Every structure is written in C-alpha cells, then in structure tokens.
Protein backbone atom coordinates (compact mmCIF):
# COMPACT_ATOMS: atom_id res chain seq x y z
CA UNK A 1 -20.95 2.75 7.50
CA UNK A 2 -22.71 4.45 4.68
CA UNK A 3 -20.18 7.32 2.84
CA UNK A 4 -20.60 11.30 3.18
CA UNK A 5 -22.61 12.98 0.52
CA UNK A 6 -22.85 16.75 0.14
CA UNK A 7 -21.50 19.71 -0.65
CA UNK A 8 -18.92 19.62 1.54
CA UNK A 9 -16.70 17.30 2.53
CA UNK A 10 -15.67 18.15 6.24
CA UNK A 11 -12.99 14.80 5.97
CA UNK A 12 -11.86 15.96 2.63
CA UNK A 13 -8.39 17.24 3.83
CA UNK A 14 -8.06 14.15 6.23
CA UNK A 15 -9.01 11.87 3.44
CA UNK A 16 -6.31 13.67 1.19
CA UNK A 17 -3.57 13.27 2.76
CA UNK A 18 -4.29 9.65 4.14
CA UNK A 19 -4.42 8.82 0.26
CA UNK A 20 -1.28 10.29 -0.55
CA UNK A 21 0.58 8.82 2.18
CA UNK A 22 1.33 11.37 4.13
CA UNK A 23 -0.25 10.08 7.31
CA UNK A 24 0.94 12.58 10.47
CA UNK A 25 -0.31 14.73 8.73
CA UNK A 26 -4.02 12.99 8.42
CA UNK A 27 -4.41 12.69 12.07
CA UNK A 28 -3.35 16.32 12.51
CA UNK A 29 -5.78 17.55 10.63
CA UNK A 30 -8.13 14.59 12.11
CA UNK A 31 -7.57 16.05 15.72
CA UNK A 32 -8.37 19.85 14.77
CA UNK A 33 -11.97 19.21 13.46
CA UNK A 34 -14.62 20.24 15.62
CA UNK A 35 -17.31 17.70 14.10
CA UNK A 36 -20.64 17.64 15.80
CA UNK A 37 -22.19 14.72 13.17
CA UNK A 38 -21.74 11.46 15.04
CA UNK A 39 -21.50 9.69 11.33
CA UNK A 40 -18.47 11.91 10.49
CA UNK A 41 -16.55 11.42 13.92
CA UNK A 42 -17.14 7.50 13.02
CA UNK A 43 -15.41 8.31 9.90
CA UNK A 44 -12.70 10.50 11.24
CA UNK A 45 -12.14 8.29 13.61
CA UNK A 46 -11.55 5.25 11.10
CA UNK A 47 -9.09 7.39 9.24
CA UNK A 48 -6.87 8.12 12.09
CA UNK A 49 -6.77 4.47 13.12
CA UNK A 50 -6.03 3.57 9.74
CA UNK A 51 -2.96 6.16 9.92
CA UNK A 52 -1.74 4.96 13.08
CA UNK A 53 -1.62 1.12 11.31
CA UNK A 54 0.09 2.79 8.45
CA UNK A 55 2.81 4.06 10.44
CA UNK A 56 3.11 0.77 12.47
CA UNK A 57 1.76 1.99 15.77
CA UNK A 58 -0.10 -0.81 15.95
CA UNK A 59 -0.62 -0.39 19.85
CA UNK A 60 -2.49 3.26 19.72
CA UNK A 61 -5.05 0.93 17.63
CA UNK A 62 -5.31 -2.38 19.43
CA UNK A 63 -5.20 -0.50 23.47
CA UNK A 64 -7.96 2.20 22.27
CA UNK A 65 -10.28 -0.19 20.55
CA UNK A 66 -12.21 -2.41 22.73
CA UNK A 67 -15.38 -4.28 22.91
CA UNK A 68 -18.10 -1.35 23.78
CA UNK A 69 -16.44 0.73 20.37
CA UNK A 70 -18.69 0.87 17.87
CA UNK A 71 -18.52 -1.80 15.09
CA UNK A 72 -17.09 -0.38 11.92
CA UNK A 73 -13.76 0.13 14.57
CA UNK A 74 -13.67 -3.84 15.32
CA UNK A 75 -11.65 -4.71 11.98
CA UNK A 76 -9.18 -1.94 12.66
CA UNK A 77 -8.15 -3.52 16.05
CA UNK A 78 -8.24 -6.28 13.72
CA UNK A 79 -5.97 -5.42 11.25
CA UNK A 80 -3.36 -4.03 13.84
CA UNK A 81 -3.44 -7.18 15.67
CA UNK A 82 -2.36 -9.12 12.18
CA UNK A 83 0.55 -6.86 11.33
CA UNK A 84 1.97 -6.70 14.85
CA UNK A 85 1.23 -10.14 15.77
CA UNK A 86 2.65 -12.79 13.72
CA UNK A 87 2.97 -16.00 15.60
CA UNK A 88 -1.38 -15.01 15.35
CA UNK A 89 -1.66 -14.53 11.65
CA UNK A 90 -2.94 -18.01 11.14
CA UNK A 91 -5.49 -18.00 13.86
CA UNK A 92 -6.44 -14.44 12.68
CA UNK A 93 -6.97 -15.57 8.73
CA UNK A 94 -8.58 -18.66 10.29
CA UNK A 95 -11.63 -16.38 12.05
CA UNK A 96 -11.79 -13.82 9.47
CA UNK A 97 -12.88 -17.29 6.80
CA UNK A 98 -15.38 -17.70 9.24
CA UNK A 99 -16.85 -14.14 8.68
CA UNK A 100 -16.20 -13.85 5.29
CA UNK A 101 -18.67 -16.64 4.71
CA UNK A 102 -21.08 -16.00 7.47
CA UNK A 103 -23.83 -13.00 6.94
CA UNK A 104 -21.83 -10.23 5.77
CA UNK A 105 -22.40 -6.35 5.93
CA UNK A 106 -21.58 -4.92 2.79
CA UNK A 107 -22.40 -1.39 3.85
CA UNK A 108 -18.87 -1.88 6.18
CA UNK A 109 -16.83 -1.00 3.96
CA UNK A 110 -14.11 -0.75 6.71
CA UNK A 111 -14.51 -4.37 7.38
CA UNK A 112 -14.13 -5.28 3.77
CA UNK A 113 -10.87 -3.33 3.31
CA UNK A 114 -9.73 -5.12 6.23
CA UNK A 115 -10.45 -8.28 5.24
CA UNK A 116 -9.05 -7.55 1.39
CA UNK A 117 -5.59 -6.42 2.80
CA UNK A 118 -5.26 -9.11 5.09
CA UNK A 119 -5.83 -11.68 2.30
CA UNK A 120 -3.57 -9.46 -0.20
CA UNK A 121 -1.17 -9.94 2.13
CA UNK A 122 -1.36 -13.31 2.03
CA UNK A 123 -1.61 -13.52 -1.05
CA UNK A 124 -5.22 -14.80 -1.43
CA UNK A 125 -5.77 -12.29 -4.03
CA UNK A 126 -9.07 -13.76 -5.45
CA UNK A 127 -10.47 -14.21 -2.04
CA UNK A 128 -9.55 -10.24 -1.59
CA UNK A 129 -11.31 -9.51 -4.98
CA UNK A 130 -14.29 -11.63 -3.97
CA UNK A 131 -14.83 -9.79 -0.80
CA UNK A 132 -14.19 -6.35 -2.38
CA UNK A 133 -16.63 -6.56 -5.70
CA UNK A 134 -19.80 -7.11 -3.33
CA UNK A 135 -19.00 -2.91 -3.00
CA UNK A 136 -19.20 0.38 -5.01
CA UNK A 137 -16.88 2.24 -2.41
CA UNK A 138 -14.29 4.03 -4.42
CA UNK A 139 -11.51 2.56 -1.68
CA UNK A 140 -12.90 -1.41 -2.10
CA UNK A 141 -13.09 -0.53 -6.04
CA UNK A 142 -9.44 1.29 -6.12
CA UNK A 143 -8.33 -2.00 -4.12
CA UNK A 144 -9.71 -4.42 -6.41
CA UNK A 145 -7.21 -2.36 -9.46
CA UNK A 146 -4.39 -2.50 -6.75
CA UNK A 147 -5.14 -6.38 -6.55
CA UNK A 148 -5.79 -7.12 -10.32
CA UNK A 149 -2.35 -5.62 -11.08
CA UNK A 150 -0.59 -7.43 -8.69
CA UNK A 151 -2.19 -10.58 -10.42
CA UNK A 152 -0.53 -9.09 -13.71
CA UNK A 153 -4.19 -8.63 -14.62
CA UNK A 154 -4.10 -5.02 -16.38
CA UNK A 155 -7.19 -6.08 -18.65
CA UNK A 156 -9.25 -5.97 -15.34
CA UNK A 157 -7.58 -2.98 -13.72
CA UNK A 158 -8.26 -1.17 -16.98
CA UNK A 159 -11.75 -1.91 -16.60
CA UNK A 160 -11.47 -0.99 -12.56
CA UNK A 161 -10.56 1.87 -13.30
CA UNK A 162 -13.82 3.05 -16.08
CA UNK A 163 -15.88 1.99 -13.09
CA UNK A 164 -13.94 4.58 -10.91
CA UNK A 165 -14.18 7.26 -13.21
CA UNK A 166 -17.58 6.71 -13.76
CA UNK A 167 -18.42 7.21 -9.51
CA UNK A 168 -15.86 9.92 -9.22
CA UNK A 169 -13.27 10.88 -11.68
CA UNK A 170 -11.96 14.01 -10.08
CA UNK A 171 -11.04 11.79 -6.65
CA UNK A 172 -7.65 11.42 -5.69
CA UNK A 173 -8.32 7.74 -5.32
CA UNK A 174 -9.11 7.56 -9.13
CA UNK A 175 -6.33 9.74 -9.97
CA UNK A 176 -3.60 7.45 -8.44
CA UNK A 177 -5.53 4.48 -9.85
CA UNK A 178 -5.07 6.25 -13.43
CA UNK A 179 -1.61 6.49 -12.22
CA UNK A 180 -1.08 2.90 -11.40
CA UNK A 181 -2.31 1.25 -14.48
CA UNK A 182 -0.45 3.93 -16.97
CA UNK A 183 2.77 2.49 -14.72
CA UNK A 184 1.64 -1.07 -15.13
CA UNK A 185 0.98 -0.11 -18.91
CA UNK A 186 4.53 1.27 -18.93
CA UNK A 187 5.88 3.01 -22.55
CA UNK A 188 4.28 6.62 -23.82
CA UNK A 189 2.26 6.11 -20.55
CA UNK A 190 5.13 6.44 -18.11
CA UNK A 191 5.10 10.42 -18.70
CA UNK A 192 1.29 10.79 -17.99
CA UNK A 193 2.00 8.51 -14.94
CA UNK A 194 4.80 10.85 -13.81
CA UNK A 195 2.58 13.98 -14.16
CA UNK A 196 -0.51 13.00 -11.99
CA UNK A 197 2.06 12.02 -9.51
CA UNK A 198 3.91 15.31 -9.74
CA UNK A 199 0.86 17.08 -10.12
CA UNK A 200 -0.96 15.71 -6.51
CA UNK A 201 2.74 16.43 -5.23
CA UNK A 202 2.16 19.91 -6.54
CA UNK A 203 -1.08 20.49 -4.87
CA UNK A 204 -0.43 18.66 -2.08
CA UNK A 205 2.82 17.14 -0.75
CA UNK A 206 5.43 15.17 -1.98
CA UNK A 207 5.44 12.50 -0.13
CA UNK A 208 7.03 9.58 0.10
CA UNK A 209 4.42 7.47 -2.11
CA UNK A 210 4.16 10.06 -4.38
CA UNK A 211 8.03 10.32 -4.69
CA UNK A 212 8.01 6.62 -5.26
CA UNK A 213 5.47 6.44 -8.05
CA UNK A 214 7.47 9.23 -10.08
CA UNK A 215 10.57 7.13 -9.66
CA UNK A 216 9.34 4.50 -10.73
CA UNK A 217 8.29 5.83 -13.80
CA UNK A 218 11.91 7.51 -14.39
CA UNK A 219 13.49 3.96 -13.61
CA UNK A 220 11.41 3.04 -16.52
CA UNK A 221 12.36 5.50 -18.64
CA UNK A 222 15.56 5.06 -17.42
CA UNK A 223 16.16 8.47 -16.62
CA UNK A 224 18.10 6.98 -13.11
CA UNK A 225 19.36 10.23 -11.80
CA UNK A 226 16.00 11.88 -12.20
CA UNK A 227 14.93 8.61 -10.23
CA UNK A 228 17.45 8.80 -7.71
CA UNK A 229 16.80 12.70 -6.54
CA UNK A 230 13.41 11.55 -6.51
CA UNK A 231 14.04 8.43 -3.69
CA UNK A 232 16.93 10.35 -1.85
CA UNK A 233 13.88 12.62 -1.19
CA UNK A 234 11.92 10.14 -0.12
CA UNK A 235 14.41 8.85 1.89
CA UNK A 236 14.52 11.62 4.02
CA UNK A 237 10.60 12.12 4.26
CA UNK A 238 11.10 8.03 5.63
CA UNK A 239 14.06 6.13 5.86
CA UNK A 240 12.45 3.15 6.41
CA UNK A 241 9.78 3.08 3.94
CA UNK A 242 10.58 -0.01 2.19
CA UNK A 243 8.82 0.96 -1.18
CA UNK A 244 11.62 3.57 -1.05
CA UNK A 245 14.49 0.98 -0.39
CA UNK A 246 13.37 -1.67 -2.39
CA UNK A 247 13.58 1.01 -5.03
CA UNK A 248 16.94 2.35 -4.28
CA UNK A 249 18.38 -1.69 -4.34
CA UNK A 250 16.65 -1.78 -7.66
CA UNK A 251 18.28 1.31 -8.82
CA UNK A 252 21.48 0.60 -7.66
CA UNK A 253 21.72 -2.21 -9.78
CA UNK A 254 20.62 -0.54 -12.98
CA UNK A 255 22.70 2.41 -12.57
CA UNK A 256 25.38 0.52 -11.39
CA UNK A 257 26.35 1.68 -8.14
CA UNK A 258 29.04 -0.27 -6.13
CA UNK A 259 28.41 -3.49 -4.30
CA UNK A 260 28.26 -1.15 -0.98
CA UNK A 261 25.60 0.97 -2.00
CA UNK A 262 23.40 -2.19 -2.54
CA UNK A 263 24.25 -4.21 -0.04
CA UNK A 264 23.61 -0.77 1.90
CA UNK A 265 19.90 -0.53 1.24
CA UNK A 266 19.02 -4.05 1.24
CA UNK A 267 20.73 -4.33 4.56
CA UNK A 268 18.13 -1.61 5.50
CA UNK A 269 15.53 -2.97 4.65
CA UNK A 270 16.38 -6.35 5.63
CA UNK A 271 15.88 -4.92 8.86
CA UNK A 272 13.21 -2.69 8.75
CA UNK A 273 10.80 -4.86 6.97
CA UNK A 274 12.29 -8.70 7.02
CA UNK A 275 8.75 -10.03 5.42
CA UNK A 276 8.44 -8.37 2.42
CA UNK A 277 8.11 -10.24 -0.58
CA UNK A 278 11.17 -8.64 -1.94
CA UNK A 279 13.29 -9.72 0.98
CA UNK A 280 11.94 -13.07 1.09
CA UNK A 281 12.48 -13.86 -2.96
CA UNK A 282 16.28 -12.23 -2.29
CA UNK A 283 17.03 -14.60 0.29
CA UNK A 284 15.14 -18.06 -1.21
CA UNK A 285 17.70 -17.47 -4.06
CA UNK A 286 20.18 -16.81 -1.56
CA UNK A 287 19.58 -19.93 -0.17
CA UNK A 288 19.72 -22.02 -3.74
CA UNK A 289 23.08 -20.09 -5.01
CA UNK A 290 24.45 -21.23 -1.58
CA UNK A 291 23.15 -25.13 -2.04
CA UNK A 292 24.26 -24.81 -5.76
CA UNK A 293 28.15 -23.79 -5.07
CA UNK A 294 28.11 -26.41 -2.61
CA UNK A 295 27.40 -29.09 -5.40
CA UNK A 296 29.80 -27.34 -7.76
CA UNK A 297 33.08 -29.06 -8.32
CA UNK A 298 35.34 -27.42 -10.38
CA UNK A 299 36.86 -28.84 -13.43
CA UNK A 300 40.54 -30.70 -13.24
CA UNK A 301 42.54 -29.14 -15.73
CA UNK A 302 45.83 -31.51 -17.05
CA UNK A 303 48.51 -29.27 -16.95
C-alpha cells in the first residue's frame, strides 16, 4: 500500500496520536473522518487495527478481519493472532519464514512491520532488520533505529536516523527517533531528549509513552522525583503499561523506596505482562539465587 502524498494529510491527526501512544484517541478520530478515497480508508483502517493490537484487543482485530478483506489487513489479523495466542507463536513464526523468503511485496509496508515486530519480539533482530531495509517507509526505517538500539548498535541508529531526516525531518516519527538515540547516547543529550518529549507532550498529549521517555531521561540524570511525578502520571493515564512499571521497579531501587513499594510494582506487572523480558530476566535470577542458597552451607565457627 503505497503512502499519502499531498498537501494535506487527511490521517495526519490519526497518525499523530497513534505515534505518540495515545491510541483511543487514534480510533476516535479514525471513526469521525468522512473519507471518500478508497486508498485512505485502507489506511485508516490499518491504523485503527493497529490501535486495537496496541491496547490488547486482540479480538476486535482477529473477528473483523477475514479472508475477502483486502490484503494489506491480512498481517494485522496476523499480528493479533501472535500476541493473543501463544501456545501458536511457533507455528505462526514458522509460516511467516515461509513468506519472508517467498516473493515478497515491498510496497506492504504493513506486512513488513508485521513481520519486523514479530521477529523483534523474538528476538530475531537481524531477521527484523533484513525484512525492514528492503523499505524507505519512515515507520520500517524508524523500526530498523528501534531495532539497532536494542542490539546496542547506536553507530547504526545514528545513521537511521540521517536517513529519516533526510525523507522527513519535521515527522513525529523522526522526532521520537531523535529522541531515542539522544537517550541511548545518554549525557548532555539527556536534556535535548527530555525536550522533544516534553515538547510533542506540549502540542499534543502527554501520554503515557511520552511520560515514559522524559522519565527516563530524569532517571538518568538522576533527578528521581522529577522522574517519579512523571510515571505516577503515567500511571494514571495506564496502570498497566508495563514500560511505566518496569520504570517505577527501576526507580524504586535507585531512589530507594522500601521493599513494599518494589515488590508492589513488580507484582503488577508480574501480572499484567508475565512475558516481558524484564520479568523473565527477574525471575531466571530468581531461580539461580534460590539453587545457590540451597548449595550454601554456612561456615562452623569453634566457639
């Protein structure tokens, strides 16, 4: 599905606040269009979807797409399927090799996405990068920084992001990707970090994502009460966003909160999101400090 060009943008407010996190809003503003291009329903229509899987109503996605929708929708129903599914996560990986390496369209750039976050997520993050560089969308570009820094790879992700400038500088997108490697760069750059996330909070909302990102540059700072007003407030936008909670654990231990407080959030998020990464290191080392102090023997001391 080939992007929008012109003047106007009649998906730029849907697109806005889809990038900033703040997805309710995004279909909101999705269902009050009146859009008589077919092109640009296609589009809207891959937006909501995409909000719906962000906010883990996976079943709006996978009961309203079906076989007669058109194609770019296909990866969508997709993607929901992986997240809510599980026990199918192998078979799903397993079919999307197939089409990886089969004839590929590069003009769907909703396929590639797809296919790049379900391999981030498994952390196949060259096999995301190698699906994502065969396009100059600014979304498969600003996923190939997101990937590169999560591979600790900041000399790519600072060349990601010239490339983005060069196709659109002024995008949100690119501005959050400017964001993201000044936070990976860390030092004098935490400040400029913290004001393109205040300023798209300024202009836009402060969401959750947005909150997050200027926490995370206070943490580093370590201005932690700054950082804490900042995730309380994203706590109440979504208490169960667990960038939010993995945060607050984070924090807790820096500013040295109580052992409740902790234990607190990373009971919550324990629960809300048992597979993150986060969750999963926390408990392997749980498991070895447990299989550790059962080898330990203390010392006989001769009184």
């Amino acid at each position: 599905m080939p992007e929008q060009q012109g003047e106007t943008d009649e998906l730029f407010e849907v697109k806005t606040q889809f990038y900033i996190g703040n997805y309710q809003s995004a279909i909101n503003e999705a269902q009050k269009l009146k859009l008589n291009n077919p092109v640009l329903k296609l589009e809207r229509d891959v937006f909501v979807y995409r909000a719906y899987i962000a906010l883990k109503k996976y079943g709006v996605v996978i009961n309203e797409i079906h076989g007669a929708s058109p194609q770019e929708l296909q990866p969508l129903k997709q993607l929901a399927e992986y997240f809510s599914q599980p026990s199918k996560r192998e078979s799903i990986v397993l079919k999307l090799d197939q089409q990886v390496s089969g004839n590929l369209d590069v003009n769907n750039y909703v396929f590639l996405l797809v296919a790049a976050s379900i391999y981030y997520n498994e952390s196949s993050y060259e096999t995301a990068l190698k699906v994502l560089h065969q396009s100059d969308h600014l979304e498969c570009r600003a996923l190939m920084l997101q990937t590169q820094l999560r591979m600790d790879r900041l000399d790519l992700a600072r060349k990601e992001l010239k490339t983005m400038q060069e196709i659109d500088d002024d995008a949100i997108l690119t501005q959050l990707a400017s964001a993201w490697v000044n936070l990976a760069t860390g030092g004098e750059k935490l400040q400029e970090a913290y004001y393109t996330f205040q300023e798209l909070a300024d202009k836009n909302a402060p969401t959750a994502l947005l909150l997050n990102g200027q926490a995370t540059c206070c943490i580093g700072q370590s201005k932690y009460e700054e950082a804490e007003s900042a995730l309380q407030d994203a706590l109440e936008k979504d208490s169960n966003n667990t960038d939010t909670l993995v945060n607050l654990v984070v924090l807790s231990q820096l500013s040295s909160k109580t052992p409740e407080v902790c234990n607190r959030y990373l009971s919550q998020l324990i629960d809300s999101a048992p597979e993150h990464p986060f969750v999963i290191e926390f408990q392997n080392k749980e498991r070895d400090f447990d299989l550790l102090a059962k080898h330990y023997v203390p010392p006989a001391y001769i009184c």
